[in-house]
PDB file of C-alpha atoms and ligand atoms in Angstrom:
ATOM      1  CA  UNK A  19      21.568  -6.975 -18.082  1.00  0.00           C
ATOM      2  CA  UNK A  20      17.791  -8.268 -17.806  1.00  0.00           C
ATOM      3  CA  UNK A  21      17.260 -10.797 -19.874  1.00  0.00           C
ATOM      4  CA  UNK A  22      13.579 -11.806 -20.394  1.00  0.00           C
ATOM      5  CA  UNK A  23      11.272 -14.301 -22.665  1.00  0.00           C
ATOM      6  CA  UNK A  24       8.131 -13.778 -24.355  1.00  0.00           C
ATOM      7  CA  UNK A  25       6.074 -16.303 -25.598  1.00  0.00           C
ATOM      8  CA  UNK A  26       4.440 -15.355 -29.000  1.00  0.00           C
ATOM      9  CA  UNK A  27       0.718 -16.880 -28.844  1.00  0.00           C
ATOM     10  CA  UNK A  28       0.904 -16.782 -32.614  1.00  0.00           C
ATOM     11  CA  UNK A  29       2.392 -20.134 -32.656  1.00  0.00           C
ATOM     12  CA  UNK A  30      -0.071 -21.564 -29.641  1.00  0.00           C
ATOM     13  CA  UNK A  31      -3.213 -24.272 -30.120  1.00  0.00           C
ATOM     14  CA  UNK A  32      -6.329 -21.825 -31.140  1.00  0.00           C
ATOM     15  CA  UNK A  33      -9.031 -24.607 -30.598  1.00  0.00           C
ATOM     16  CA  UNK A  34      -7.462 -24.142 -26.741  1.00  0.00           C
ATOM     17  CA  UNK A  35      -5.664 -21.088 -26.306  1.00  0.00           C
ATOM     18  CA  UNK A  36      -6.767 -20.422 -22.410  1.00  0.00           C
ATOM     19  CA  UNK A  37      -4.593 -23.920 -21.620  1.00  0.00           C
ATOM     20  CA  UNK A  38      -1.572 -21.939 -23.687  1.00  0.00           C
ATOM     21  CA  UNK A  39      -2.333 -19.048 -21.601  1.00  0.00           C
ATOM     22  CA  UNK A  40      -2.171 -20.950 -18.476  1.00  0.00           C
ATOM     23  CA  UNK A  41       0.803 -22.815 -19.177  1.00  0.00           C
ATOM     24  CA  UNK A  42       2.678 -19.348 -20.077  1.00  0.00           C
ATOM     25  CA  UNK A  43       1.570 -18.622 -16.544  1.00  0.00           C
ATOM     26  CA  UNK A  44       2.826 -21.756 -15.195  1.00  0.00           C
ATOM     27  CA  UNK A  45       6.761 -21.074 -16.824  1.00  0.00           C
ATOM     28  CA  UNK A  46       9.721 -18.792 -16.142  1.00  0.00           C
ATOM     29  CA  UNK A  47       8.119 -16.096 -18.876  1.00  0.00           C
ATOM     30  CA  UNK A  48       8.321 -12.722 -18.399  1.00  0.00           C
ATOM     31  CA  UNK A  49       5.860 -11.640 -21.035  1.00  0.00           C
ATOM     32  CA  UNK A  50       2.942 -12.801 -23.143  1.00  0.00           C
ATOM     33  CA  UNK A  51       3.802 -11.925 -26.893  1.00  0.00           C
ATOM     34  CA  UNK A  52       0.403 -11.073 -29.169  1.00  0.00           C
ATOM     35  CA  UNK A  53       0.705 -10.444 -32.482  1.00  0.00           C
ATOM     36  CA  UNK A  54      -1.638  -8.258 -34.169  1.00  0.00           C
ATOM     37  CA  UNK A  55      -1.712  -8.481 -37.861  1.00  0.00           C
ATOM     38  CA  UNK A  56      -4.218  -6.675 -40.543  1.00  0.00           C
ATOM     39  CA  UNK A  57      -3.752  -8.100 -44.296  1.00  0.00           C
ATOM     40  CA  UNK A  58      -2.329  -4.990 -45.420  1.00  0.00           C
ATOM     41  CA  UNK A  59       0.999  -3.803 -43.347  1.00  0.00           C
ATOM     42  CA  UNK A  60       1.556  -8.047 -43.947  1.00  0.00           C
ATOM     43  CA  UNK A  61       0.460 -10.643 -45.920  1.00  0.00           C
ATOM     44  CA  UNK A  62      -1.302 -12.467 -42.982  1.00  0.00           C
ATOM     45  CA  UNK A  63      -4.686 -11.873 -40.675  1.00  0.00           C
ATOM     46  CA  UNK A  64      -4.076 -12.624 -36.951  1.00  0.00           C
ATOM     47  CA  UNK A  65      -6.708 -11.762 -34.415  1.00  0.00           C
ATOM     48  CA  UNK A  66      -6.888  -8.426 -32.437  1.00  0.00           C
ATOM     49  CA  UNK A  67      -8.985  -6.875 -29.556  1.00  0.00           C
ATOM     50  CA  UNK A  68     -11.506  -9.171 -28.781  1.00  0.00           C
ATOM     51  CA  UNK A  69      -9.037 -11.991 -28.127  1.00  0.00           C
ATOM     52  CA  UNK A  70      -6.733  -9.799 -26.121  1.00  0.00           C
ATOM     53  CA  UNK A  71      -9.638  -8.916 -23.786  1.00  0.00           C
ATOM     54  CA  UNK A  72     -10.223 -12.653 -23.136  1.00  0.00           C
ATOM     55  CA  UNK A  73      -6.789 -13.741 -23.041  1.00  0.00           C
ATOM     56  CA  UNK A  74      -6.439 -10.366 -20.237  1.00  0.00           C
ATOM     57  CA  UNK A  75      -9.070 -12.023 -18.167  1.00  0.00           C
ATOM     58  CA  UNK A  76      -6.719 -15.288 -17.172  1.00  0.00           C
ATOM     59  CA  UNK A  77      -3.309 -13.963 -18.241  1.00  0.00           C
ATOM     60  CA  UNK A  78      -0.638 -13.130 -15.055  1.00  0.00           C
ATOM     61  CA  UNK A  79       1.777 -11.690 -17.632  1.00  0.00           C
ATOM     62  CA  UNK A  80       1.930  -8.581 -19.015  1.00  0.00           C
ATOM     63  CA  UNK A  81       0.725  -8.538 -22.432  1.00  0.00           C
ATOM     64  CA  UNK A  82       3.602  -7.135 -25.598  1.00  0.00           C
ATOM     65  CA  UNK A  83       0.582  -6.231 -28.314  1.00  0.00           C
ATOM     66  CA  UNK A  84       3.083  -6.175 -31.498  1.00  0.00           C
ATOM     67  CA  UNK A  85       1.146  -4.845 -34.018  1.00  0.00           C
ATOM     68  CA  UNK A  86       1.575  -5.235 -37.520  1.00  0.00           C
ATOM     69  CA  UNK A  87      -0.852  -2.939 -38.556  1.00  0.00           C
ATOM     70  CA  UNK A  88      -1.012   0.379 -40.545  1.00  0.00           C
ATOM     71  CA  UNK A  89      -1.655   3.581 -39.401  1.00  0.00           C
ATOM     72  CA  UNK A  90      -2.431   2.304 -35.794  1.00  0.00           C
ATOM     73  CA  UNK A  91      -3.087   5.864 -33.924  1.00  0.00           C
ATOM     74  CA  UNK A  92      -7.021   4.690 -33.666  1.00  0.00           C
ATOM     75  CA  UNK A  93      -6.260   1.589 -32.279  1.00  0.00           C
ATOM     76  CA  UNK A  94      -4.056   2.313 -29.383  1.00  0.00           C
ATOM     77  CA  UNK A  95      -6.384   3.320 -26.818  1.00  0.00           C
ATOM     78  CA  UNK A  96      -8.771   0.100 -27.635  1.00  0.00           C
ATOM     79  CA  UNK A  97      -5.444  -2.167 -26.780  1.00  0.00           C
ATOM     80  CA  UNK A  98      -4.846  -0.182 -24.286  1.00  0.00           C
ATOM     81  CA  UNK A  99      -8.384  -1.063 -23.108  1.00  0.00           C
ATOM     82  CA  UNK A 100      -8.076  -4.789 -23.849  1.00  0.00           C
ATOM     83  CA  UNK A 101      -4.960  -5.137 -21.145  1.00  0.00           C
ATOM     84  CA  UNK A 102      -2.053  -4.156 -23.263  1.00  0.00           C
ATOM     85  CA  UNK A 103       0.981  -3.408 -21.329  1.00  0.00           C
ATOM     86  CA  UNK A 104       3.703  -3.034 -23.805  1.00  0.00           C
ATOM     87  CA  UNK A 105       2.649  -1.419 -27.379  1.00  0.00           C
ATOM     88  CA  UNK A 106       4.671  -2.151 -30.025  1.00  0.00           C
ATOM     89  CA  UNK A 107       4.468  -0.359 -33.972  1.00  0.00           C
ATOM     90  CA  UNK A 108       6.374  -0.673 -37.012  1.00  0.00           C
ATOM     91  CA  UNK A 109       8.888   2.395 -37.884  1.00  0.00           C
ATOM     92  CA  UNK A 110       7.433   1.579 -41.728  1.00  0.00           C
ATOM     93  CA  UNK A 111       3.812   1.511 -40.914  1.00  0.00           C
ATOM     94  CA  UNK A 112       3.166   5.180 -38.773  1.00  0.00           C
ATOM     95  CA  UNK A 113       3.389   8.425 -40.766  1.00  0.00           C
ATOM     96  CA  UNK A 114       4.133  10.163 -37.658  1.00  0.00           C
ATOM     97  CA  UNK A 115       5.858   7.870 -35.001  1.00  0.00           C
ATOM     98  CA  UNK A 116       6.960  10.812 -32.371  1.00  0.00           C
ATOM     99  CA  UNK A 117       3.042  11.552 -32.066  1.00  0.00           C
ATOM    100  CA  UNK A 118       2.163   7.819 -32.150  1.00  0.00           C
ATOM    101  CA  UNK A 119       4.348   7.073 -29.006  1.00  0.00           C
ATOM    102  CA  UNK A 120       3.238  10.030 -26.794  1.00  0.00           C
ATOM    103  CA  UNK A 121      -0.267   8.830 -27.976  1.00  0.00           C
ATOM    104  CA  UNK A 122       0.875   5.187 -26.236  1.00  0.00           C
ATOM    105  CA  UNK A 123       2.830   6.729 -23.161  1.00  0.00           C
ATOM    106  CA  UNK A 124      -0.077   9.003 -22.468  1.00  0.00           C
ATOM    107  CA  UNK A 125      -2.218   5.977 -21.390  1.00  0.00           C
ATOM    108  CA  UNK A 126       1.057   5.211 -18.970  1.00  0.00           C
ATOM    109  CA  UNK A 127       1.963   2.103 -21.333  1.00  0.00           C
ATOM    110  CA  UNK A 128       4.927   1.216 -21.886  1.00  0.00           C
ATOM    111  CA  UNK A 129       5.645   2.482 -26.037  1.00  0.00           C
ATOM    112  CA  UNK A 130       7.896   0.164 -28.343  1.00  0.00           C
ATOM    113  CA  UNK A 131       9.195   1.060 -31.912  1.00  0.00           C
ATOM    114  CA  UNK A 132       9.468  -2.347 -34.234  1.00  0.00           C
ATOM    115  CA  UNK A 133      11.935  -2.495 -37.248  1.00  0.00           C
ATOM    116  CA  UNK A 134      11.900  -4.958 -40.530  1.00  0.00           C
ATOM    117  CA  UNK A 135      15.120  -6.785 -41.294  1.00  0.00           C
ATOM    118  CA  UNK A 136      15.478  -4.138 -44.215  1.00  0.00           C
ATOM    119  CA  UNK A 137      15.320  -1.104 -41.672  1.00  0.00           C
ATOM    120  CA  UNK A 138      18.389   0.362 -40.284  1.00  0.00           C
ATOM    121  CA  UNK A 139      18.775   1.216 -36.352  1.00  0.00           C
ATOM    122  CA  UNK A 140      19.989   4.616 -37.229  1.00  0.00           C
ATOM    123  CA  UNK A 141      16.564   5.604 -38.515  1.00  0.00           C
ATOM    124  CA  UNK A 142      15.836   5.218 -34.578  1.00  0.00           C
ATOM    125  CA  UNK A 143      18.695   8.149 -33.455  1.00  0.00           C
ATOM    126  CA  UNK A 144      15.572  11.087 -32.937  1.00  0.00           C
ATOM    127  CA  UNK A 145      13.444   8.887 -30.803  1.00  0.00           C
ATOM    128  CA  UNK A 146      15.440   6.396 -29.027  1.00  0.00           C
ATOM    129  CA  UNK A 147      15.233   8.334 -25.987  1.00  0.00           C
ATOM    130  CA  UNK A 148      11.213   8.399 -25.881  1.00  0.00           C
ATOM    131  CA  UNK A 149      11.333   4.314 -26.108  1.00  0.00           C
ATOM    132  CA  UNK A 150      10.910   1.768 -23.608  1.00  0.00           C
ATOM    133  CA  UNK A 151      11.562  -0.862 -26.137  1.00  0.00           C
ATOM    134  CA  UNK A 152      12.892  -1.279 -29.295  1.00  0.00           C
ATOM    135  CA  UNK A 153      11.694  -4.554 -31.569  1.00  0.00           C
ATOM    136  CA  UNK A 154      14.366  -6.163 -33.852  1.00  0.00           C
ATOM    137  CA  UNK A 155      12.285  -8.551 -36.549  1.00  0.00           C
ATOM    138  CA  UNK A 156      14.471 -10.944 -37.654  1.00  0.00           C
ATOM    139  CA  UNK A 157      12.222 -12.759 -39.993  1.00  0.00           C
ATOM    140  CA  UNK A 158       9.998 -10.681 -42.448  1.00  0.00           C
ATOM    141  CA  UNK A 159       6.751 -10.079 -40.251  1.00  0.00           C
ATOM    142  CA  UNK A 160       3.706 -12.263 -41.123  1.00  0.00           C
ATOM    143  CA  UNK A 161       4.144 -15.961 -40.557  1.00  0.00           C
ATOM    144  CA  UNK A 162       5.874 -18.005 -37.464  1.00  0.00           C
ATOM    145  CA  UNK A 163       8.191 -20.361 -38.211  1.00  0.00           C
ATOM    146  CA  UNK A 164      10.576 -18.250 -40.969  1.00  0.00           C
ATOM    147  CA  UNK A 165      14.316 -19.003 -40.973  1.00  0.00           C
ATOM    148  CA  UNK A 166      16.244 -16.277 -38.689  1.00  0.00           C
ATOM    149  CA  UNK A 167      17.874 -13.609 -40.681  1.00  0.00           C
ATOM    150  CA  UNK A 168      21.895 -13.546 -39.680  1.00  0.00           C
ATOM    151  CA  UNK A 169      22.327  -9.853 -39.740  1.00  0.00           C
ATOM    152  CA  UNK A 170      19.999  -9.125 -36.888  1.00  0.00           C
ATOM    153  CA  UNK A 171      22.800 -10.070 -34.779  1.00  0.00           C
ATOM    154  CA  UNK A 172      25.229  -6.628 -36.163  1.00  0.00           C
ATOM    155  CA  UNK A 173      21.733  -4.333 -35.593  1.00  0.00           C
ATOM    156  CA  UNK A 174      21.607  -5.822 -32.081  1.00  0.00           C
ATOM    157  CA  UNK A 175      25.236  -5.029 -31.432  1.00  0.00           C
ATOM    158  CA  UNK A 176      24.838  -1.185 -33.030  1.00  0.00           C
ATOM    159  CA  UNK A 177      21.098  -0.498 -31.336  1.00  0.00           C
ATOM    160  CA  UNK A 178      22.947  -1.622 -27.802  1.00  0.00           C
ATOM    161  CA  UNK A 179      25.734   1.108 -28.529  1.00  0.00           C
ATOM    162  CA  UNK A 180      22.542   3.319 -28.744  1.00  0.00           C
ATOM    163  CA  UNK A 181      21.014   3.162 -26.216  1.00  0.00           C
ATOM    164  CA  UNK A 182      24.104   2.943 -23.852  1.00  0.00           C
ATOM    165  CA  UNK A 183      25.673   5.908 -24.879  1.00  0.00           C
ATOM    166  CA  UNK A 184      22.750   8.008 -23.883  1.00  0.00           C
ATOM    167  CA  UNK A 185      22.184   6.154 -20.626  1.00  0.00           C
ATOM    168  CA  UNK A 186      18.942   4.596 -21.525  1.00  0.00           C
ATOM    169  CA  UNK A 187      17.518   1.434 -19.973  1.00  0.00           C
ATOM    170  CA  UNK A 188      15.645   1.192 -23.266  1.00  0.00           C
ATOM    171  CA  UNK A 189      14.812  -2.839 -24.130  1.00  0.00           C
ATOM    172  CA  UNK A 190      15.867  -4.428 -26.914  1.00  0.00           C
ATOM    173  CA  UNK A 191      13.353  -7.855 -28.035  1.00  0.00           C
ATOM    174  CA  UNK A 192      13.985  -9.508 -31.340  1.00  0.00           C
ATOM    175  CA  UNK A 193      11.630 -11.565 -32.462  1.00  0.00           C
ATOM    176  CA  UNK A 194      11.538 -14.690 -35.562  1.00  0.00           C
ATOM    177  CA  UNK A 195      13.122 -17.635 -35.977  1.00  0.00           C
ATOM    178  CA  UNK A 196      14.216 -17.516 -32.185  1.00  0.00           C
ATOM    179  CA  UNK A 197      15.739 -21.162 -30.296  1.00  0.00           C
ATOM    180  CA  UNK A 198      18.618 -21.908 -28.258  1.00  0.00           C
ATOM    181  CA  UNK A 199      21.022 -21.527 -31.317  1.00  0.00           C
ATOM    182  CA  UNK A 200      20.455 -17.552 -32.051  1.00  0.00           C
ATOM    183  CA  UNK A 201      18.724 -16.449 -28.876  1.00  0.00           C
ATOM    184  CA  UNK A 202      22.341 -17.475 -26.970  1.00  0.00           C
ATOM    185  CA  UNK A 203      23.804 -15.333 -29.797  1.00  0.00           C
ATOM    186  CA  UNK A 204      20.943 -12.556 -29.575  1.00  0.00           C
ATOM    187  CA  UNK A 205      21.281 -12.541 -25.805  1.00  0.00           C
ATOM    188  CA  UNK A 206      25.257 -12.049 -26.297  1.00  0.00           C
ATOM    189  CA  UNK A 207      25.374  -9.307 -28.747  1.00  0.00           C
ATOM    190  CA  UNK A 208      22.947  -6.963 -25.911  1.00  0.00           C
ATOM    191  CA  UNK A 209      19.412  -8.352 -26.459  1.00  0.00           C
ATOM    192  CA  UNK A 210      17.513  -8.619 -23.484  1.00  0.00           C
ATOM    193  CA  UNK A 211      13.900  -9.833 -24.355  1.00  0.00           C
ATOM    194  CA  UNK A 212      13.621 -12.926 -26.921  1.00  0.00           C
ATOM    195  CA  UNK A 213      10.282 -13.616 -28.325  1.00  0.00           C
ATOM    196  CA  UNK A 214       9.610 -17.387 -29.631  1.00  0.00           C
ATOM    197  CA  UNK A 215       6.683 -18.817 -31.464  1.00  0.00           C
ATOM    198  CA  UNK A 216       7.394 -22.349 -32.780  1.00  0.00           C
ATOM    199  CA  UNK A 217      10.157 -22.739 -30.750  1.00  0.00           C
ATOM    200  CA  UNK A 218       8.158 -23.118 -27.484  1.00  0.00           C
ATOM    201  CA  UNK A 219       4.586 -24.230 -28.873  1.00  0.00           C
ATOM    202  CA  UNK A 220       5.713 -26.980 -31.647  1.00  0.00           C
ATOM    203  CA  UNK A 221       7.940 -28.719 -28.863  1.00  0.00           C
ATOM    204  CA  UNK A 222       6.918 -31.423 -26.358  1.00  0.00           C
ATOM    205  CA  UNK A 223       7.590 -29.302 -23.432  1.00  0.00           C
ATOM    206  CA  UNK A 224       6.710 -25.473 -23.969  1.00  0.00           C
ATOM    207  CA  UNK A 225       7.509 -24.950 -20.243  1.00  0.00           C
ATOM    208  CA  UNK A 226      10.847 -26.702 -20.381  1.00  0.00           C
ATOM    209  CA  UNK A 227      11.650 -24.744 -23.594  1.00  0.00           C
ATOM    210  CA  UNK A 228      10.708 -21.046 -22.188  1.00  0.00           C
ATOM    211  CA  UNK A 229      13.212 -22.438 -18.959  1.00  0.00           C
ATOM    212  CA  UNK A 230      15.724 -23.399 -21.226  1.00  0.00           C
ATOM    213  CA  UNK A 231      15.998 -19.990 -22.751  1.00  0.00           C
ATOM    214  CA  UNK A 232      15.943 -18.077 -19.726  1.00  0.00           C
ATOM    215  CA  UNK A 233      19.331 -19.761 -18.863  1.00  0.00           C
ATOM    216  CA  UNK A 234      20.805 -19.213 -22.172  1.00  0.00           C
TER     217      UNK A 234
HETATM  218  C1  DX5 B 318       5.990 -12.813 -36.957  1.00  0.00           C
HETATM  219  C2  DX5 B 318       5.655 -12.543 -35.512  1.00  0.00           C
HETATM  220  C3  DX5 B 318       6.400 -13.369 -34.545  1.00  0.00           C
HETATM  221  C4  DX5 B 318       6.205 -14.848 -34.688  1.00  0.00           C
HETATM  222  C5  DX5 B 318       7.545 -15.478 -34.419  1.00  0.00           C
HETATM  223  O1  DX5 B 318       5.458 -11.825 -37.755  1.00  0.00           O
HETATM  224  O2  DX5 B 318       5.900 -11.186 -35.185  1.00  0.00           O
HETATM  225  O3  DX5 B 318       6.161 -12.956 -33.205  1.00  0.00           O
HETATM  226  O4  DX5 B 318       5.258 -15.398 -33.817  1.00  0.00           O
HETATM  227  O5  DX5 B 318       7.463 -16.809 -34.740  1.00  0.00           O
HETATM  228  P1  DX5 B 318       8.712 -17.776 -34.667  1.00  0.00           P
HETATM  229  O6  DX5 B 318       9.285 -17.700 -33.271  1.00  0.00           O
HETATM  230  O7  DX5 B 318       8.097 -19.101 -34.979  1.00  0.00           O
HETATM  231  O8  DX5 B 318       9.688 -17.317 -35.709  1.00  0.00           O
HETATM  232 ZN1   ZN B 319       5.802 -10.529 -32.978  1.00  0.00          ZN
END
């Protein structure tokens, strides 16, 4: 089963994000994680296109655009613009998902469905099939560095039956409060992409750290 790390830039140095950019380049990760908040869907403000458009210029990673952001049909094709490879939105923040994600596959991106900790996996039965991913929060969304929510680790185990009983090589990230501890456990119960903020960019060795969690 692939199992696959994405740094979340979230957590990175702002006053010299293209030396964060280049050291994600330099490591074993697989993807660049870029959250998108507005103020609204949560309590925070992140940054959005402009940024991704720079960071697309040096980044050799595709780019996961997680965006925590409501109502994001008018934004997709503007991400899609800036370099974004995977597109992930919130079950709880699009009025009509199905439409949302043939709106992202029709730019031939790959379409990912994000759930909060309160949000069952069954909720998912009707579109699992049309995903490429599936995002697990296990923290609230809005800040880095939250404690990791236990339960994540039973909707990991009943998303996985999911997806393989209908074949799917659907992906399953989870993403907050992510280090060697839970993403050994994540990885175990049928996660295959682990996304880590602090973890990585509040250490002494980001590159070490990313390597370290590749060989959970
Ligand atoms: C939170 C973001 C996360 C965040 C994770 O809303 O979606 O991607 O960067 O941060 P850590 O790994 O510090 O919990
Ligand atoms: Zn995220």
């Amino acid at each position: 089963m692939k199992r696959l790390v994405a740094p979340s830039i979230l957590s990175a140095d702002f006053n010299n994000l293209g030396n964060d950019i280049e050291l994600i380049n330099r490591s074993e990760a697989d993807y660049i994680h870029f959250d998108v908040m507005d103020g609204v869907f949560v309590p925070n403000i992140s940054f959005g296109i402009p940024v991704l458009q720079q960071v697309n210029k040096i980044a050799l990673k595709p780019l996961d655009v997680h965006l925590m952001i409501v109502d994001p049909d008018h934004l997709i094709e503007p991400f899609v613009k800036a370099g974004a490879s995977i597109i992930t939105v919130h079950y709880e923040a699009c009025k009509h998902l199905h439409r949302t994600i043939q709106h992202i596959k029709s730019f031939g991106t790959r379409a990912s469905v994000c759930l909060n900790p309160h949000t069952p996996v069954e909720l998912l039965q009707d579109i699992i099939h049309e995903l490429d991913m599936v995002l697990l929060m296990s923290v609230n969304p809005g800040f880095g560095g939250q404690e990791f929510i236990h339960n994540t680790y039973k909707k990991v185990r009943q998303l996985r039956k999911m997806i393989d009983d209908i074949g799917s090589d659907c992906l399953i990230e989870v993403d907050g409060g992510v280090n060697y501890e839970t993403g050994k456990k994540l990885f175990e119960a049928g996660a295959n992409v682990l996304v880590a903020g602090s973890f990585v960019f509040k250490s002494k060795d980001p590159e070490a750290i990313i390597s370290g969690l590749k060989q959970l």
